[in-house]
Amino acid sequence: MLIVKKFGGSSVANKERVYNVAERILEDYKKGHKVVVVLSAQGDTTDELVAKAKEISSNPSRREMDMLLTTGEQQSVALMAMALENLGYPAVSLNAFQVAMRTTSVYSNARLKRIDAERIDAELERRNIVLVTGFQGINKYDDITTLGRGGSDTTAVALAAALNADRCEIFTDVDGVYTADPRVVKDAKKMDEITYDEMLELASLGAKVLHNRSVELAKKYGVELVVRSSLTQAEGTIVREECKVEKMLVSGVAADKNVARIAVIGIKDEPGKAFELFSLLGKHNINVDIILQSIGRKGTKDISFTVPRDALEEAKRLLEENLGKLAAQRLEHDDHVSKVSVVGAGMASNPGVAALMFESLYDADINIKMISTSEIKISVLIDERDTERALNAIHEGFKDRF
Ligand code: ADP
Ligand code: ASP
Ligand code: MG
């Protein structure tokens, strides 16, 4: 059997944790299985590297950021190889170059395009435990790229697909996927299983337990995932196409603080303006999410929308430069907002969900700034300071529907 195991940063944060993970790897290796392990940077290493860069420059280039951030994963795999060697087992660490994990060219948010299995296969044939750096790739210029924060999950799923693995296990610091972040909502319940579609929504809406691209890839290549704890033997949550149990109304709630709101005020009320506005942002790879357009007045209208908070400065700059072209009066922005969402495949045919969500927020005296809905989710934009209270209020409101 070929098994891909991924361990997150907290699972390898210090010497004890490194040896704990080494033992978990050996459980399978000793049974004769081939084991490929994907590791993240230890503990808060990636955040510390980001802080270090900010000390040097307020606006470092994305290329150099990727060069810097990927050093964290390289430390982890080398240290783990040393731990395994020390325990008397053969291991080899490989970075994205050595495996040959090719990505698109964009820095800081690259997508995996191709993985060569040759080197890993050869190492497995030699009975080596193969340790691969998560989060990183190589683009067509032979530069190092990263897959976006949390991207090691995606490395693991892509490897599982490329190697045709029999199992893909994502080990983290909680024992599965819960109906809400268990660190914020004490009553959150662990799910035994969840569908790709629901997990994809939850991950995209802020539940960082899995990188959203990893779920997308898992669905595309039919890789069944298990999310479980590196510290206990608890069963974990299976992420797959179909679930056995009947669909519940909602599967979970999630919050995302990487959001900012922009309002373009007094834009000319004529065909083509929305197209101009959003194509400008699209061309610069800025994702736009919730969009709201006011009713026109005196030949003008206002368009508000959300962008990732880390893209706010760039979006503002672009729009300021083009205010004239867009025939708009001015910009406003708010970067103290968050997006809270309810997700569930069962809600498509149930009109009561939105009302119940709004009632829960009303009971908690939380104001809604924007709303957006789709077949399987409802999101609201609120004041960032209300995030944790909102998650708890909504979770409580839906507690009999999970
Ligand atoms: P890792 O370093 O292992 O990749 P992450 O910090 O990226 O770990 O993800 C695990 C964290 O995700 C948990 O500690 C938890 O606080 C958070 N989380 C958010 N939403 C959920 C959820 N619905 N279920 C479980 N964990 C969640
Ligand atoms: N170390 C990277 C990060 O902190 C990748 C990961 O943990 O998945 O975002
Ligand atoms: Mg993670």
XYZ file of C-alpha atoms and ligand atoms in Angstrom:
439
model
C 0.000 0.000 0.000
C 1.202 3.569 -0.720
C 0.229 6.123 1.894
C 0.583 9.918 1.777
C 0.585 11.572 5.189
C 0.656 15.314 5.749
C 1.553 16.931 9.069
C 0.838 20.617 9.737
C 3.060 23.128 11.493
C 1.864 22.547 15.039
C 2.339 18.783 14.615
C 6.081 19.285 14.093
C 6.555 22.419 16.233
C 9.380 21.132 18.472
C 11.652 18.173 19.157
C 9.016 16.125 21.021
C 6.463 16.685 18.268
C 8.993 15.786 15.572
C 9.678 12.454 17.283
C 5.950 11.921 17.850
C 5.366 12.314 14.108
C 8.345 10.071 13.330
C 6.623 7.310 15.352
C 3.347 7.855 13.456
C 5.223 7.529 10.183
C 6.931 4.349 11.349
C 3.619 2.700 12.333
C 2.859 2.366 8.628
C 6.402 1.890 7.381
C 6.963 -1.060 9.703
C 3.884 -2.771 8.250
C 5.688 -2.765 4.915
C 3.795 0.153 3.358
C 5.401 2.780 1.159
C 5.194 6.100 2.968
C 5.385 9.600 1.488
C 5.192 12.405 4.028
C 4.421 16.067 3.362
C 5.461 18.540 6.055
C 4.702 22.180 6.813
C 7.072 24.638 8.462
C 7.447 24.164 12.224
C 5.016 26.043 14.487
C 4.832 29.742 13.654
C 7.892 29.713 11.394
C 6.034 31.009 8.325
C 4.501 33.914 10.279
C 7.899 34.736 11.745
C 9.443 34.801 8.285
C 6.682 37.142 7.111
C 7.453 39.426 10.068
C 11.159 39.312 9.264
C 10.489 40.400 5.687
C 8.333 43.298 6.923
C 11.238 44.478 9.085
C 13.341 44.842 5.968
C 10.751 46.176 3.530
C 7.119 47.285 3.705
C 6.512 46.040 0.185
C 8.780 43.090 -0.663
C 8.397 41.465 -4.061
C 6.379 38.279 -4.199
C 9.262 36.419 -5.783
C 11.557 37.092 -2.848
C 8.768 36.392 -0.341
C 8.379 32.921 -1.840
C 12.115 32.369 -1.729
C 12.051 33.255 1.969
C 8.869 31.473 3.097
C 9.762 28.154 1.498
C 12.814 27.822 3.739
C 10.494 26.849 6.602
C 9.312 23.655 4.932
C 12.857 22.764 3.951
C 13.890 22.880 7.605
C 11.050 20.559 8.586
C 11.803 17.798 6.084
C 15.522 17.798 6.834
C 14.902 17.645 10.589
C 12.397 14.822 10.190
C 14.825 12.857 8.036
C 17.430 13.255 10.801
C 14.946 12.053 13.435
C 14.079 8.957 11.391
C 17.750 8.217 10.694
C 18.424 8.600 14.393
C 15.734 5.981 15.084
C 17.476 3.693 12.621
C 15.208 4.015 9.584
C 16.112 5.161 6.062
C 14.618 8.480 5.014
C 15.261 11.087 2.359
C 14.044 14.685 2.247
C 13.154 16.301 -1.085
C 12.170 19.849 -1.991
C 9.959 20.919 -4.890
C 12.937 21.091 -7.235
C 14.152 17.594 -6.458
C 10.719 16.023 -6.869
C 9.941 18.321 -9.749
C 6.659 19.876 -8.745
C 5.803 22.345 -11.473
C 3.416 25.248 -10.929
C 1.979 28.203 -12.778
C 4.278 31.214 -12.806
C 2.419 33.510 -10.388
C 4.259 33.989 -7.093
C 2.620 33.592 -3.665
C -0.462 31.910 -5.091
C 0.746 29.414 -7.684
C -1.184 26.351 -8.805
C 0.368 22.925 -9.201
C 0.458 21.814 -12.824
C 2.600 18.695 -12.958
C 4.380 16.403 -10.543
C 7.022 13.915 -11.651
C 6.656 10.604 -9.843
C 10.006 9.205 -11.000
C 12.310 10.344 -8.200
C 9.811 9.525 -5.444
C 9.103 6.097 -6.976
C 12.819 5.348 -7.089
C 13.270 6.342 -3.430
C 10.274 4.243 -2.385
C 11.697 1.259 -4.279
C 14.837 1.625 -2.158
C 12.550 1.399 0.898
C 13.222 5.004 1.830
C 10.640 7.042 3.703
C 10.172 10.059 1.445
C 9.742 13.468 3.081
C 8.504 16.209 0.772
C 8.293 19.958 1.424
C 4.696 21.194 1.411
C 3.511 24.568 0.103
C 6.211 25.046 -2.563
C 6.647 24.531 -6.280
C 8.809 25.550 -9.216
C 7.597 27.725 -12.100
C 8.679 27.870 -15.732
C 11.511 30.259 -14.877
C 12.860 27.662 -12.422
C 11.946 30.031 -9.597
C 10.456 28.886 -6.325
C 6.744 29.619 -5.875
C 4.273 29.028 -3.041
C 0.735 27.700 -3.221
C -0.794 30.274 -0.844
C -1.000 30.132 2.958
C -2.087 26.705 4.134
C -0.963 25.195 0.830
C 0.764 22.093 2.211
C -2.587 20.299 2.222
C -2.706 20.844 -1.519
C 0.798 19.441 -1.984
C -0.303 16.292 -0.162
C -3.467 15.764 -2.197
C -1.659 16.452 -5.470
C 1.029 13.932 -4.539
C -1.593 11.359 -3.568
C -3.209 11.809 -6.994
C 0.085 11.758 -8.917
C 1.362 8.658 -7.097
C -1.994 6.921 -7.152
C -1.838 6.545 -3.377
C -4.137 4.181 -1.532
C -4.636 6.598 1.359
C -4.199 10.326 2.008
C -4.200 11.421 5.627
C -4.070 15.050 6.764
C -2.832 15.241 10.359
C -3.459 18.451 12.262
C -4.014 19.821 15.772
C -7.743 19.011 15.961
C -9.197 15.531 15.531
C -11.308 16.225 12.467
C -13.596 18.653 10.718
C -16.131 20.227 13.065
C -19.408 22.071 12.517
C -17.440 25.246 13.404
C -13.894 26.069 14.487
C -13.735 24.151 17.801
C -11.379 26.781 19.217
C -14.061 29.448 18.837
C -17.311 27.515 19.263
C -17.111 25.223 22.283
C -20.234 23.249 21.289
C -18.953 22.486 17.779
C -19.440 18.838 16.830
C -17.024 16.593 14.975
C -18.317 15.175 11.703
C -17.583 11.565 10.755
C -17.783 12.432 7.079
C -18.421 15.389 4.790
C -18.789 15.700 1.003
C -16.164 17.391 -1.169
C -18.659 20.092 -2.122
C -19.533 21.031 1.430
C -15.902 20.892 2.557
C -14.893 23.032 -0.406
C -17.414 25.700 0.588
C -16.363 25.600 4.237
C -12.668 25.829 3.334
C -13.250 28.628 0.818
C -15.281 30.538 3.401
C -12.562 30.487 6.035
C -12.442 27.067 7.756
C -8.689 26.753 7.450
C -8.581 23.129 8.592
C -8.097 22.303 4.877
C -6.691 24.494 2.098
C -9.532 25.014 -0.363
C -7.445 24.019 -3.394
C -6.682 20.692 -1.730
C -10.386 19.880 -1.605
C -10.827 20.972 -5.215
C -8.023 18.614 -6.275
C -9.318 15.784 -4.105
C -12.703 16.045 -5.793
C -11.194 16.282 -9.267
C -9.025 13.191 -8.845
C -11.286 11.277 -6.461
C -8.763 11.262 -3.620
C -10.527 10.289 -0.401
C -9.113 12.351 2.481
C -8.984 11.692 6.189
C -8.490 14.666 8.515
C -7.241 13.557 11.934
C -5.107 14.502 14.917
C -1.384 13.848 15.081
C -1.663 13.677 18.877
C -4.449 11.126 19.365
C -5.576 7.942 17.646
C -9.146 9.300 17.177
C -10.843 8.294 13.917
C -11.022 11.679 12.180
C -13.313 12.949 9.415
C -13.533 11.432 5.937
C -13.934 13.823 3.012
C -15.484 12.082 0.004
C -17.951 12.405 -2.880
C -21.025 10.918 -1.185
C -21.938 10.606 2.464
C -23.894 7.751 3.946
C -25.993 9.697 6.375
C -28.948 11.675 5.148
C -28.157 15.295 4.366
C -28.620 17.629 7.264
C -29.915 21.132 6.689
C -26.512 22.701 7.336
C -23.059 21.179 7.696
C -21.154 24.010 9.306
C -20.440 27.666 9.927
C -17.204 29.445 9.041
C -15.646 32.878 9.378
C -13.105 34.698 7.252
C -11.250 37.796 8.422
C -9.209 38.193 5.277
C -11.858 40.518 3.865
C -12.188 44.220 3.163
C -15.017 46.226 1.667
C -14.608 48.843 -1.051
C -17.326 51.207 -2.232
C -17.041 53.087 -5.495
C -19.297 56.111 -5.008
C -21.065 58.054 -7.718
C -20.133 55.879 -10.661
C -21.893 56.840 -13.899
C -25.141 54.885 -14.300
C -24.697 53.514 -17.814
C -24.079 50.096 -19.399
C -20.509 48.809 -19.220
C -19.358 50.505 -16.014
C -19.559 47.362 -13.850
C -17.723 45.480 -16.556
C -14.939 48.089 -16.646
C -14.629 48.107 -12.875
C -14.452 44.362 -12.350
C -12.362 43.568 -15.406
C -9.766 46.027 -14.118
C -9.558 44.078 -10.844
C -9.740 40.724 -12.633
C -6.804 41.603 -14.858
C -4.721 42.098 -11.736
C -5.817 38.801 -10.205
C -7.857 40.443 -7.455
C -10.763 38.247 -6.416
C -14.047 40.028 -5.867
C -16.660 38.382 -3.714
C -19.897 39.939 -2.410
C -21.160 42.671 -4.755
C -23.899 45.182 -4.016
C -25.163 47.892 -6.352
C -27.300 50.746 -5.089
C -30.374 52.028 -6.896
C -29.305 54.727 -9.357
C -29.881 58.387 -8.531
C -29.257 61.478 -10.670
C -27.470 59.425 -13.300
C -25.055 57.822 -10.824
C -24.939 54.726 -8.628
C -22.674 53.202 -5.976
C -21.086 49.768 -6.255
C -19.719 48.058 -3.112
C -17.849 44.804 -3.063
C -15.415 42.786 -1.000
C -11.822 41.806 -1.816
C -9.282 39.813 0.216
C -7.853 42.198 2.832
C -4.329 41.472 1.682
C -5.289 42.774 -1.773
C -6.937 45.963 -0.488
C -3.970 48.290 -1.030
C -3.452 47.124 -4.589
C -7.176 47.352 -5.369
C -7.359 50.886 -3.944
C -4.358 52.001 -5.935
C -5.762 50.592 -9.181
C -9.165 52.162 -8.636
C -7.767 55.560 -7.614
C -5.708 55.617 -10.795
C -8.796 54.839 -12.859
C -11.477 56.932 -11.118
C -11.613 59.286 -14.099
C -11.978 56.517 -16.630
C -14.700 54.866 -14.570
C -16.476 58.216 -14.278
C -16.725 57.722 -10.494
C -16.568 60.349 -7.748
C -14.637 58.699 -4.944
C -13.732 55.515 -3.060
C -14.505 54.391 0.450
C -13.107 51.354 2.186
C -13.462 49.387 5.406
C -10.908 46.816 6.495
C -12.486 46.009 9.864
C -15.042 43.585 8.520
C -15.359 39.810 8.451
C -17.480 37.354 6.547
C -19.483 34.740 8.418
C -21.162 31.936 6.479
C -23.496 28.997 6.901
C -22.876 26.049 4.562
C -25.094 23.094 3.746
C -26.166 21.064 0.742
C -29.558 20.633 2.374
C -30.409 24.323 2.338
C -31.075 24.653 -1.383
C -34.675 23.509 -0.951
C -35.252 25.085 2.440
C -36.254 28.749 2.522
C -36.017 29.060 6.313
C -32.238 29.058 6.508
C -31.611 32.717 5.761
C -34.290 33.830 8.219
C -32.859 31.629 10.966
C -29.365 32.992 10.371
C -30.564 36.617 10.451
C -32.662 35.942 13.554
C -29.612 34.514 15.353
C -27.620 37.644 14.490
C -30.501 39.923 15.508
C -30.775 38.150 18.873
C -27.069 38.812 19.405
C -27.540 42.451 18.336
C -25.125 42.090 15.425
C -25.584 44.344 12.407
C -25.351 42.946 8.861
C -23.507 45.070 6.305
C -23.844 42.886 3.206
C -25.465 39.570 2.303
C -24.756 37.016 -0.392
C -26.336 33.639 -1.070
C -25.806 30.634 -3.305
C -27.345 27.163 -3.561
C -25.409 25.840 -0.611
C -24.296 28.824 1.461
C -25.336 32.142 2.950
C -22.703 34.716 3.864
C -22.986 37.988 5.731
C -20.457 40.752 6.140
C -20.254 42.096 9.684
C -17.991 44.163 11.945
C -14.798 42.183 12.560
C -15.129 42.607 16.327
C -18.400 40.643 16.254
C -16.925 37.599 14.483
C -16.600 35.170 17.385
C -19.946 36.191 18.866
C -21.624 35.780 15.500
C -20.160 32.296 14.988
C -21.428 31.205 18.384
C -24.852 32.819 17.920
C -25.400 31.250 14.499
C -24.108 27.853 15.649
C -26.503 27.976 18.590
C -29.369 28.987 16.293
C -28.755 25.983 14.028
C -27.849 23.518 16.768
C -30.731 21.137 16.028
C -30.124 21.236 12.272
C -26.545 19.924 12.033
P -2.112 22.778 10.186
O -0.941 23.564 10.661
O -2.118 21.371 10.707
O -2.294 22.836 8.705
P -4.209 24.728 10.544
O -3.991 25.697 11.650
O -3.949 25.172 9.157
O -3.372 23.416 10.894
O -5.697 24.161 10.602
C -6.201 23.593 11.775
C -7.045 24.614 12.523
O -8.210 24.905 11.752
C -7.603 24.131 13.842
O -6.686 24.341 14.879
C -8.871 24.956 14.003
O -8.703 26.026 14.908
C -9.129 25.527 12.626
N -10.493 25.301 12.129
C -11.283 26.251 11.543
N -12.464 25.747 11.219
C -12.476 24.445 11.573
C -13.445 23.387 11.472
N -14.650 23.586 10.926
N -13.087 22.163 11.953
C -11.875 21.951 12.496
N -10.925 22.910 12.618
C -11.208 24.155 12.166
N 3.728 26.887 6.159
C 2.712 27.382 5.245
C 1.782 28.340 5.975
O 1.940 28.563 7.165
C 1.980 26.277 4.556
C 1.110 25.410 5.431
O 1.211 25.436 6.659
O 0.305 24.655 4.868
O 0.898 28.873 5.376
Mg -3.128 24.295 7.433
